[in-house]
Tab-separated table of C-alpha atoms in Angstrom:
chain	number	residue	atom	x	y	z
W	1	UNK	CA	0.000	0.000	0.000
W	2	UNK	CA	1.342	3.416	-0.955
W	3	UNK	CA	2.375	5.647	1.923
W	4	UNK	CA	-0.007	8.524	2.481
W	5	UNK	CA	1.400	11.956	1.652
W	6	UNK	CA	1.889	14.471	4.444
W	7	UNK	CA	-0.984	16.497	3.001
W	8	UNK	CA	-3.197	13.408	3.159
W	9	UNK	CA	-2.171	12.711	6.745
W	10	UNK	CA	-3.022	16.260	7.838
W	11	UNK	CA	-6.338	16.151	5.949
W	12	UNK	CA	-7.191	12.897	7.758
W	13	UNK	CA	-6.233	14.320	11.143
W	14	UNK	CA	-8.358	17.404	10.549
W	15	UNK	CA	-11.263	15.227	9.418
W	16	UNK	CA	-10.860	13.184	12.614
W	17	UNK	CA	-11.211	16.359	14.663
W	18	UNK	CA	-14.327	17.340	12.713
W	19	UNK	CA	-15.894	13.893	13.161
W	20	UNK	CA	-15.062	13.930	16.883
W	21	UNK	CA	-17.137	17.097	17.215
W	22	UNK	CA	-14.257	19.491	17.862
W	23	UNK	CA	-15.470	21.583	14.932
W	24	UNK	CA	-19.252	21.123	14.564
W	25	UNK	CA	-21.076	21.997	11.325
W	26	UNK	CA	-21.278	25.728	10.760
W	27	UNK	CA	-18.214	26.565	12.837
W	28	UNK	CA	-14.994	28.107	11.583
W	29	UNK	CA	-11.873	25.933	11.600
W	30	UNK	CA	-8.666	27.539	12.935
W	31	UNK	CA	-6.391	29.418	10.582
W	32	UNK	CA	-3.342	28.063	8.813
W	33	UNK	CA	-0.912	29.333	11.446
W	34	UNK	CA	-2.710	27.626	14.334
W	35	UNK	CA	-3.218	24.398	12.402
W	36	UNK	CA	0.389	24.253	11.229
W	37	UNK	CA	1.530	24.552	14.856
W	38	UNK	CA	-0.981	21.949	16.034
W	39	UNK	CA	-0.068	19.388	13.362
W	40	UNK	CA	3.624	20.375	13.240
W	41	UNK	CA	3.690	20.964	9.495
W	42	UNK	CA	4.187	23.923	7.190
W	43	UNK	CA	1.406	26.355	6.365
W	44	UNK	CA	1.619	25.192	2.750
W	45	UNK	CA	0.844	21.620	3.842
W	46	UNK	CA	-2.126	22.823	5.888
W	47	UNK	CA	-3.366	24.897	2.947
W	48	UNK	CA	-3.263	21.867	0.625
W	49	UNK	CA	-4.930	19.647	3.228
W	50	UNK	CA	-7.765	22.133	3.597
W	51	UNK	CA	-8.111	22.290	-0.182
W	52	UNK	CA	-8.509	18.504	-0.151
W	53	UNK	CA	-11.377	18.730	2.346
W	54	UNK	CA	-12.861	21.658	0.441
W	55	UNK	CA	-12.877	19.561	-2.762
W	56	UNK	CA	-14.830	16.902	-0.841
W	57	UNK	CA	-17.267	19.632	0.294
W	58	UNK	CA	-16.443	18.930	3.926
W	59	UNK	CA	-15.196	22.495	4.224
W	60	UNK	CA	-16.301	25.667	2.453
W	61	UNK	CA	-14.379	28.916	2.178
W	62	UNK	CA	-16.166	32.223	2.562
W	63	UNK	CA	-13.896	35.051	1.496
W	64	UNK	CA	-13.320	37.500	4.293
W	65	UNK	CA	-15.044	35.283	6.882
W	66	UNK	CA	-13.056	32.069	7.087
W	67	UNK	CA	-13.312	28.351	6.395
W	68	UNK	CA	-16.464	26.650	7.669
W	69	UNK	CA	-17.428	23.032	8.336
W	70	UNK	CA	-20.326	21.926	6.149
W	71	UNK	CA	-23.234	19.783	7.393
W	72	UNK	CA	-22.799	16.057	6.817
W	73	UNK	CA	-25.513	15.995	4.141
W	74	UNK	CA	-23.365	18.258	1.940
W	75	UNK	CA	-20.230	16.103	2.039
W	76	UNK	CA	-19.269	14.611	-1.328
W	77	UNK	CA	-16.917	11.888	-0.051
W	78	UNK	CA	-18.556	8.522	0.652
W	79	UNK	CA	-15.543	7.421	2.704
W	80	UNK	CA	-15.750	10.533	4.891
W	81	UNK	CA	-19.492	10.121	5.412
W	82	UNK	CA	-19.011	6.477	6.401
W	83	UNK	CA	-16.226	7.441	8.799
W	84	UNK	CA	-18.517	9.996	10.396
W	85	UNK	CA	-21.288	7.429	10.703
W	86	UNK	CA	-19.054	4.749	12.242
W	87	UNK	CA	-16.696	6.859	14.359
W	88	UNK	CA	-18.652	9.974	15.193
W	89	UNK	CA	-20.907	10.710	18.124
W	90	UNK	CA	-24.281	8.962	18.215
W	91	UNK	CA	-26.323	10.471	15.404
W	92	UNK	CA	-29.933	9.299	15.327
W	93	UNK	CA	-30.559	10.691	11.852
W	94	UNK	CA	-27.501	8.932	10.385
W	95	UNK	CA	-28.444	5.625	12.044
W	96	UNK	CA	-31.977	5.773	10.652
W	97	UNK	CA	-30.796	6.801	7.191
W	98	UNK	CA	-28.379	3.877	7.146
W	99	UNK	CA	-31.278	1.464	7.691
W	100	UNK	CA	-33.238	3.258	4.972
W	101	UNK	CA	-30.327	2.714	2.578
W	102	UNK	CA	-30.031	-0.939	3.574
W	103	UNK	CA	-33.768	-1.356	3.034
W	104	UNK	CA	-33.543	-0.031	-0.517
W	105	UNK	CA	-30.558	-2.213	-1.426
W	106	UNK	CA	-31.256	-5.402	0.480
W	107	UNK	CA	-34.953	-5.884	-0.268
W	108	UNK	CA	-34.200	-5.668	-3.973
W	109	UNK	CA	-31.181	-7.949	-3.650
W	110	UNK	CA	-33.265	-10.492	-1.751
W	111	UNK	CA	-35.934	-10.423	-4.455
W	112	UNK	CA	-33.315	-11.093	-7.146
W	113	UNK	CA	-31.636	-13.788	-5.065
W	114	UNK	CA	-34.867	-15.797	-4.735
W	115	UNK	CA	-34.561	-17.004	-8.324
W	116	UNK	CA	-30.763	-17.124	-8.476
W	117	UNK	CA	-29.517	-18.478	-5.150
W	118	UNK	CA	-27.829	-21.878	-5.281
W	119	UNK	CA	-28.515	-24.837	-3.016
W	120	UNK	CA	-25.049	-24.433	-1.506
W	121	UNK	CA	-25.755	-20.783	-0.728
W	122	UNK	CA	-29.044	-21.722	0.921
W	123	UNK	CA	-27.188	-24.219	3.079
W	124	UNK	CA	-24.656	-21.543	4.002
W	125	UNK	CA	-27.459	-19.151	4.946
W	126	UNK	CA	-28.931	-21.689	7.355
W	127	UNK	CA	-25.493	-22.335	8.848
W	128	UNK	CA	-25.075	-18.607	9.532
W	129	UNK	CA	-28.459	-18.492	11.285
W	130	UNK	CA	-27.443	-21.421	13.502
W	131	UNK	CA	-24.183	-19.623	14.294
W	132	UNK	CA	-26.221	-16.562	15.295
W	133	UNK	CA	-28.361	-18.759	17.550
W	134	UNK	CA	-25.331	-20.389	19.144
W	135	UNK	CA	-23.616	-17.023	19.703
W	136	UNK	CA	-26.813	-15.630	21.232
W	137	UNK	CA	-27.014	-18.510	23.701
W	138	UNK	CA	-23.476	-17.971	25.008
W	139	UNK	CA	-23.594	-14.167	24.755
W	140	UNK	CA	-20.781	-13.980	22.177
W	141	UNK	CA	-21.488	-10.608	20.564
W	142	UNK	CA	-18.559	-10.574	18.055
W	143	UNK	CA	-19.532	-14.043	16.770
W	144	UNK	CA	-23.168	-12.972	16.487
W	145	UNK	CA	-22.271	-9.864	14.479
W	146	UNK	CA	-19.915	-11.849	12.231
W	147	UNK	CA	-22.610	-14.429	11.414
W	148	UNK	CA	-25.226	-11.706	10.887
W	149	UNK	CA	-23.052	-9.819	8.389
W	150	UNK	CA	-22.061	-13.053	6.628
W	151	UNK	CA	-25.749	-13.980	6.198
W	152	UNK	CA	-26.479	-10.719	4.402
W	153	UNK	CA	-23.321	-10.963	2.307
W	154	UNK	CA	-24.480	-14.318	0.917
W	155	UNK	CA	-27.751	-12.751	-0.229
W	156	UNK	CA	-26.043	-9.735	-1.800
W	157	UNK	CA	-23.773	-11.991	-3.859
W	158	UNK	CA	-26.582	-14.440	-4.612
W	159	UNK	CA	-28.505	-11.579	-6.225
W	160	UNK	CA	-26.182	-12.056	-9.201
W	161	UNK	CA	-25.890	-8.300	-9.673
W	162	UNK	CA	-22.258	-7.187	-9.424
W	163	UNK	CA	-23.240	-3.581	-8.757
W	164	UNK	CA	-25.137	-4.489	-5.597
W	165	UNK	CA	-22.139	-6.151	-3.955
W	166	UNK	CA	-19.774	-3.370	-5.055
W	167	UNK	CA	-22.065	-0.639	-3.730
W	168	UNK	CA	-22.443	-2.420	-0.421
W	169	UNK	CA	-18.746	-3.136	0.159
W	170	UNK	CA	-17.833	0.355	1.511
W	171	UNK	CA	-20.673	0.066	4.033
W	172	UNK	CA	-19.195	-3.024	5.680
W	173	UNK	CA	-17.147	-1.194	8.325
W	174	UNK	CA	-19.961	1.098	9.418
W	175	UNK	CA	-22.426	-1.806	9.453
W	176	UNK	CA	-20.061	-3.786	11.663
W	177	UNK	CA	-19.859	-0.886	14.109
W	178	UNK	CA	-23.623	-0.349	14.122
W	179	UNK	CA	-24.375	-4.066	14.479
W	180	UNK	CA	-22.111	-4.251	17.529
W	181	UNK	CA	-24.073	-1.352	19.004
W	182	UNK	CA	-27.579	-2.679	18.331
W	183	UNK	CA	-26.952	-6.404	18.727
W	184	UNK	CA	-25.730	-5.884	22.281
W	185	UNK	CA	-29.384	-6.199	23.325
W	186	UNK	CA	-30.563	-9.839	23.715
W	187	UNK	CA	-34.077	-8.877	22.593
W	188	UNK	CA	-32.744	-7.482	19.334
W	189	UNK	CA	-30.736	-10.659	18.764
W	190	UNK	CA	-33.874	-12.769	19.237
W	191	UNK	CA	-35.820	-10.637	16.769
W	192	UNK	CA	-32.973	-10.833	14.237
W	193	UNK	CA	-32.688	-14.618	14.478
W	194	UNK	CA	-36.418	-15.039	13.861
W	195	UNK	CA	-36.381	-12.762	10.840
W	196	UNK	CA	-33.269	-14.383	9.392
W	197	UNK	CA	-34.978	-17.783	9.575
W	198	UNK	CA	-37.989	-16.370	7.706
W	199	UNK	CA	-35.751	-14.805	5.049
W	200	UNK	CA	-33.935	-18.104	4.507
W	201	UNK	CA	-37.258	-19.942	4.207
W	202	UNK	CA	-38.586	-17.377	1.723
W	203	UNK	CA	-35.464	-17.727	-0.402
W	204	UNK	CA	-35.748	-21.504	-0.278
W	205	UNK	CA	-39.305	-21.186	-1.633
W	206	UNK	CA	-37.818	-19.389	-4.687
W	207	UNK	CA	-40.624	-16.827	-4.444
W	208	UNK	CA	-39.270	-13.311	-5.201
W	209	UNK	CA	-42.212	-11.491	-3.625
W	210	UNK	CA	-42.046	-13.514	-0.410
W	211	UNK	CA	-38.295	-12.939	-0.245
W	212	UNK	CA	-38.697	-9.180	-0.676
W	213	UNK	CA	-41.424	-9.044	1.980
W	214	UNK	CA	-39.372	-11.118	4.424
W	215	UNK	CA	-36.356	-8.830	4.088
W	216	UNK	CA	-38.543	-5.742	4.280
W	217	UNK	CA	-40.098	-7.013	7.517
W	218	UNK	CA	-36.591	-7.558	8.914
W	219	UNK	CA	-35.581	-4.002	8.003
W	220	UNK	CA	-38.732	-2.622	9.654
W	221	UNK	CA	-38.020	-4.643	12.800
W	222	UNK	CA	-34.430	-3.384	12.769
W	223	UNK	CA	-35.670	0.195	12.564
W	224	UNK	CA	-38.201	-0.347	15.350
W	225	UNK	CA	-35.577	-1.972	17.568
W	226	UNK	CA	-33.108	0.853	16.921
W	227	UNK	CA	-35.670	3.427	18.045
W	228	UNK	CA	-36.846	1.381	21.044
W	229	UNK	CA	-33.621	0.008	22.496
W	230	UNK	CA	-30.793	2.195	21.225
W	231	UNK	CA	-31.933	5.717	20.465
W	232	UNK	CA	-34.229	5.850	23.486
W	233	UNK	CA	-31.586	4.386	25.799
């Protein structure tokens, strides 16, 4: 892997500070002199790093006023948005929007997979559900999350649409972080196991509509659980 340039390192460090809430949306970031002292680099390096974040619409320059942090919904970098969602402070809107995105992608993928999934993939799906059940019984959260993510990955690839899997790949890290947060509740695990069994059965029936409805019901339950157990906690 190529070594990141000094400009890239400073841009990342500044983005980390923004994500951590040090510079909330609408606030002015410090000037070049202060930032160069903080990050122990030249003002030229800071200037280029800020240009990088400006190009990604994370920052905006207002002549005569300063450089401001833009709201998350204006950012043009998928990687930066995902970092904010996975590493930032609890953001109810981002958590809900992530489920909305999953719902759009995964219900369609499940519908496609119903007619394309192989017998081996169906067997693998059932194995992942049993791993979720076993992890739930011994309170092994990492194993539960791993089996949960693997279950959904099988369906995404079984859809036979290369674009679906490619679009979903960058979401993996943030999904892993969110799953660890939500699946910490035993009740949520129980709900998830039940819905995963229904999804597997719908796919085994080879009925696209049933498969779509089963995944949609799972997404709705996920949203309800997020609001009940996590956001209200």
